[in-house]
Amino acid sequence: MAVSSPTNQPAADTLLRIYEQILNEINEGVHVIDASGMTILYNRKMTELEAMKRQDVLYKPLTEVFRFPDGQESTLLTCLQTGKGIRNTRQTYYNGKRKEITTINHTLPLVENGELIGAVEIANDVTKMERLIRENIQEKTGAVYSFADIIGNSAALQDAVANARRAARTSSSILVVGETGVGKELFVQSIHNASQRAARPFISQNCAALPDTLIEGLLFGTARGAFTGAIERPGLFEQAEGGTLFLDEINALSMPLQAKLLRALQEKTIRRIGDTNDRAIDVRIVAAMNEDPVEAIAHQRLRKDLFYRLGVVTLLVPPLRERKEDLPALVDSFTRKYNSLFQMEVTGVSPEVMQFFYQHDWPGNIRELQHLIEGAMNLMGEESLITLEHLPLPLLRRTPASIVPPAEPVYPMPEKEKSLKEVMEEYEASYIRHIVAKHDGNLSHAAHELQISRQSLQYRVKKLGLRRS
């Protein structure tokens, strides 16, 4: 018996109109050609990138509309000829009005029943991206924070600060490891400002913010003629000469680019794209990542040799859940900050809110706390205290009734009076010893149960003088 199609299936022309509307709303240019090289789809963003009207491009051979410099060929036509995808490729060409266009493209073959029927190109405006990079570089050339801006007196934080202060005395490379939102750049800027390089530039770049085709030129610079329209331009290494170059999310770089970075670190030279000469550099490299380096290496997101070269000094910035005793000071700091910005007079948070803060795991760390305070103060009227009803919507499900103090202390009271630091260190040592023994000395399993990184557990075992059984 034949199976009929669903009665609510939209008609083909309706689907086509939906697809066309979606394509015209996305922020990337989309250009599709058929097997003969004729344009059959050209979305609104592509008309903006190439400064062309749809009627001047649609249903016309690509080579009749666009011109490509000598020695270069359309990535669309190349994909059509080879049947292979081309990713993250920079292309400079001319539209029908002889205007130069530069884009970064993903170009993919279109195949139906094993037959190549066309090719699609997804393009981004690299000219605009590079202009934004140049305009924003000035915002990245100053370090404004110092160690005095790092808030908290917890043992975990003070150990990290002490290690960072010691590292500031030298020019060795540093790898800062910590979860998203713990304040890694705060540590990096503080190191720069406490070092002998403080009077020199501080340049910061997030390696995950741009594709490799842009980040390579941004880091190492370009030589005139490296590609069409290329000019002599120093990269971030040269701009940071004598100072500090901070590379955040270093594990986001591709393996080939990590290899080029490793060479620059080892040889203390860089070579601009398209150049034949090496240039000596005097730059301190500080890198950061938000995952365990061992896991990043195991999953081939970080070269082992680059890790060894960068991690001459490795700083572990503790997450907020491991330093909750710093919550009152952090809450006070953020409240004062937004009082000044919003012209308010909030005195703090209610006991119920503070209790909720102590119970919360803080997956977003200090950044999450800052945004929580900011969001709550946006919802306040004339009140002087932040209460549970002022918390952002995702947290409003936590009612006051579910946040009640325990009837008795969770942990036994010490036999004699001791400082809070002594009590916490004793309990930490006891609990870590218990969990490590529970897992027969396997630090990876113990760290998983403790919800901390393996490196953090190794540090604590060594610091507390514990022996692995």
Short mmCIF file of N, CA, C and O in Angstrom, two decimals, residues 264-320:
data_model
loop_
_atom_site.label_atom_id
_atom_site.label_comp_id
_atom_site.label_asym_id
_atom_site.label_seq_id
_atom_site.Cartn_x
_atom_site.Cartn_y
_atom_site.Cartn_z
N ALA A 264 58.41 31.48 16.60
CA ALA A 264 58.67 32.85 17.02
C ALA A 264 59.17 32.91 18.45
O ALA A 264 60.07 33.69 18.79
N LEU A 265 58.62 32.07 19.32
CA LEU A 265 59.04 32.03 20.72
C LEU A 265 60.47 31.50 20.86
O LEU A 265 61.26 32.01 21.65
N GLN A 266 60.77 30.46 20.08
CA GLN A 266 62.09 29.84 20.20
C GLN A 266 63.19 30.69 19.56
O GLN A 266 64.26 30.86 20.15
N GLU A 267 62.91 31.23 18.40
CA GLU A 267 63.93 31.97 17.65
C GLU A 267 63.95 33.46 18.01
O GLU A 267 64.90 34.17 17.67
N LYS A 268 62.87 33.92 18.69
CA LYS A 268 62.72 35.35 19.01
C LYS A 268 62.79 36.21 17.75
O LYS A 268 63.34 37.32 17.75
N THR A 269 62.23 35.67 16.68
CA THR A 269 62.11 36.40 15.42
C THR A 269 60.73 36.11 14.83
O THR A 269 60.13 35.07 15.11
N ILE A 270 60.27 37.03 13.98
CA ILE A 270 59.02 36.79 13.24
C ILE A 270 59.26 37.16 11.78
O ILE A 270 60.21 37.89 11.45
N ARG A 271 58.41 36.65 10.92
CA ARG A 271 58.49 36.99 9.50
C ARG A 271 57.10 37.39 9.04
O ARG A 271 56.14 36.64 9.17
N ARG A 272 57.00 38.61 8.49
CA ARG A 272 55.72 39.07 7.98
C ARG A 272 55.25 38.18 6.83
O ARG A 272 56.07 37.62 6.10
N ILE A 273 53.94 38.08 6.67
CA ILE A 273 53.39 37.31 5.56
C ILE A 273 53.85 37.94 4.24
O ILE A 273 53.69 39.14 4.01
N GLY A 274 54.43 37.12 3.39
CA GLY A 274 54.90 37.60 2.09
C GLY A 274 56.30 38.16 2.11
O GLY A 274 56.83 38.55 1.06
N ASP A 275 56.94 38.22 3.29
CA ASP A 275 58.29 38.78 3.40
C ASP A 275 59.31 37.64 3.33
O ASP A 275 58.99 36.47 3.51
N THR A 276 60.57 37.99 3.07
CA THR A 276 61.65 37.00 3.05
C THR A 276 62.64 37.21 4.18
O THR A 276 63.57 36.43 4.33
N ASN A 277 62.45 38.27 4.94
CA ASN A 277 63.39 38.60 6.01
C ASN A 277 62.78 38.36 7.38
O ASN A 277 61.59 38.63 7.60
N ASP A 278 63.61 37.86 8.30
CA ASP A 278 63.19 37.71 9.69
C ASP A 278 63.46 38.99 10.45
O ASP A 278 64.42 39.71 10.17
N ARG A 279 62.62 39.27 11.42
CA ARG A 279 62.77 40.47 12.24
C ARG A 279 62.90 40.05 13.70
O ARG A 279 62.06 39.29 14.21
N ALA A 280 63.93 40.53 14.36
CA ALA A 280 64.13 40.21 15.77
C ALA A 280 63.07 40.91 16.62
O ALA A 280 62.67 42.04 16.34
N ILE A 281 62.59 40.21 17.66
CA ILE A 281 61.57 40.77 18.55
C ILE A 281 62.01 40.61 20.00
O ILE A 281 62.72 39.68 20.36
N ASP A 282 61.60 41.56 20.81
CA ASP A 282 61.81 41.49 22.25
C ASP A 282 60.45 41.68 22.90
O ASP A 282 60.04 42.80 23.22
N VAL A 283 59.72 40.59 23.04
CA VAL A 283 58.35 40.63 23.53
C VAL A 283 58.16 39.51 24.54
O VAL A 283 58.60 38.38 24.31
N ARG A 284 57.51 39.84 25.65
CA ARG A 284 57.13 38.78 26.60
C ARG A 284 55.76 38.26 26.19
O ARG A 284 54.81 39.02 26.04
N ILE A 285 55.65 36.93 26.05
CA ILE A 285 54.40 36.31 25.67
C ILE A 285 53.71 35.76 26.91
O ILE A 285 54.29 34.97 27.66
N VAL A 286 52.49 36.19 27.12
CA VAL A 286 51.65 35.62 28.16
C VAL A 286 50.41 35.05 27.47
O VAL A 286 49.71 35.78 26.76
N ALA A 287 50.18 33.76 27.63
CA ALA A 287 49.03 33.11 27.00
C ALA A 287 48.05 32.65 28.07
O ALA A 287 48.41 32.49 29.24
N ALA A 288 46.81 32.46 27.67
CA ALA A 288 45.79 32.00 28.61
C ALA A 288 44.87 31.01 27.92
O ALA A 288 44.70 31.04 26.70
N MET A 289 44.30 30.12 28.71
CA MET A 289 43.33 29.17 28.19
C MET A 289 42.36 28.80 29.30
O MET A 289 42.69 28.88 30.48
N ASN A 290 41.15 28.40 28.89
CA ASN A 290 40.11 28.12 29.88
C ASN A 290 39.81 26.64 30.01
O ASN A 290 38.74 26.25 30.47
N GLU A 291 40.75 25.79 29.60
CA GLU A 291 40.58 24.35 29.79
C GLU A 291 41.89 23.75 30.27
O GLU A 291 42.95 24.37 30.19
N ASP A 292 41.81 22.55 30.79
CA ASP A 292 42.98 21.85 31.29
C ASP A 292 43.95 21.62 30.14
O ASP A 292 43.59 21.02 29.13
N PRO A 293 45.21 22.09 30.24
CA PRO A 293 46.17 21.90 29.14
C PRO A 293 46.36 20.43 28.78
O PRO A 293 46.56 20.10 27.60
N VAL A 294 46.32 19.54 29.78
CA VAL A 294 46.50 18.11 29.50
C VAL A 294 45.38 17.61 28.59
O VAL A 294 45.62 16.86 27.63
N GLU A 295 44.14 18.03 28.86
CA GLU A 295 43.02 17.63 28.01
C GLU A 295 43.13 18.27 26.63
O GLU A 295 42.80 17.64 25.62
N ALA A 296 43.57 19.53 26.57
CA ALA A 296 43.72 20.20 25.28
C ALA A 296 44.75 19.50 24.41
O ALA A 296 44.57 19.35 23.21
N ILE A 297 45.84 19.03 25.03
CA ILE A 297 46.86 18.30 24.28
C ILE A 297 46.32 16.95 23.82
O ILE A 297 46.51 16.54 22.67
N ALA A 298 45.61 16.26 24.72
CA ALA A 298 45.06 14.94 24.39
C ALA A 298 44.07 15.01 23.25
O ALA A 298 43.99 14.09 22.43
N HIS A 299 43.31 16.12 23.15
CA HIS A 299 42.32 16.27 22.09
C HIS A 299 42.85 17.09 20.92
O HIS A 299 42.07 17.56 20.09
N GLN A 300 44.17 17.26 20.88
CA GLN A 300 44.86 17.92 19.75
C GLN A 300 44.35 19.35 19.52
O GLN A 300 44.21 19.81 18.40
N ARG A 301 44.10 20.06 20.63
CA ARG A 301 43.78 21.48 20.54
C ARG A 301 44.98 22.33 20.95
O ARG A 301 44.94 23.56 20.81
N LEU A 302 46.03 21.68 21.46
CA LEU A 302 47.23 22.40 21.88
C LEU A 302 48.44 21.52 21.62
O LEU A 302 48.46 20.35 22.00
N ARG A 303 49.44 22.09 20.94
CA ARG A 303 50.68 21.35 20.69
C ARG A 303 51.43 21.16 22.01
O ARG A 303 51.55 22.09 22.81
N LYS A 304 51.95 19.94 22.19
CA LYS A 304 52.66 19.66 23.43
C LYS A 304 53.92 20.51 23.54
O LYS A 304 54.23 21.05 24.61
N ASP A 305 54.65 20.69 22.43
CA ASP A 305 55.88 21.48 22.49
C ASP A 305 55.58 22.95 22.76
O ASP A 305 56.34 23.64 23.45
N LEU A 306 54.44 23.46 22.24
CA LEU A 306 54.07 24.84 22.53
C LEU A 306 53.70 25.00 24.00
O LEU A 306 54.04 26.00 24.64
N PHE A 307 53.02 24.00 24.55
CA PHE A 307 52.67 24.04 25.98
C PHE A 307 53.93 24.11 26.84
O PHE A 307 54.00 24.91 27.78
N TYR A 308 54.93 23.29 26.52
CA TYR A 308 56.16 23.30 27.31
C TYR A 308 56.87 24.65 27.18
O TYR A 308 57.47 25.14 28.14
N ARG A 309 56.80 25.26 25.98
CA ARG A 309 57.49 26.53 25.77
C ARG A 309 56.75 27.68 26.44
O ARG A 309 57.38 28.56 27.03
N LEU A 310 55.42 27.64 26.37
CA LEU A 310 54.64 28.71 27.00
C LEU A 310 54.59 28.55 28.52
O LEU A 310 54.61 29.53 29.26
N GLY A 311 54.50 27.30 28.96
CA GLY A 311 54.30 27.04 30.37
C GLY A 311 55.57 27.03 31.19
O GLY A 311 55.66 26.25 32.16
N VAL A 312 56.56 27.87 30.82
CA VAL A 312 57.74 28.01 31.67
C VAL A 312 57.26 28.36 33.08
O VAL A 312 57.75 27.84 34.08
N VAL A 313 56.28 29.25 33.14
CA VAL A 313 55.58 29.54 34.38
C VAL A 313 54.10 29.29 34.11
O VAL A 313 53.54 29.85 33.17
N THR A 314 53.46 28.45 34.90
CA THR A 314 52.04 28.17 34.75
C THR A 314 51.31 28.67 35.99
O THR A 314 51.62 28.25 37.11
N LEU A 315 50.38 29.57 35.78
CA LEU A 315 49.58 30.12 36.88
C LEU A 315 48.17 29.57 36.81
O LEU A 315 47.53 29.62 35.75
N LEU A 316 47.69 29.04 37.93
CA LEU A 316 46.33 28.54 38.02
C LEU A 316 45.49 29.56 38.78
O LEU A 316 45.73 29.83 39.95
N VAL A 317 44.51 30.15 38.10
CA VAL A 317 43.61 31.11 38.75
C VAL A 317 42.40 30.34 39.27
O VAL A 317 41.68 29.72 38.48
N PRO A 318 42.15 30.36 40.57
CA PRO A 318 41.09 29.52 41.14
C PRO A 318 39.70 30.01 40.74
O PRO A 318 39.45 31.21 40.64
N PRO A 319 38.77 29.08 40.52
CA PRO A 319 37.38 29.48 40.25
C PRO A 319 36.72 30.02 41.51
O PRO A 319 37.18 29.77 42.63
N LEU A 320 35.63 30.73 41.34
CA LEU A 320 34.96 31.36 42.47
C LEU A 320 34.42 30.35 43.47
O LEU A 320 34.39 30.60 44.67
#
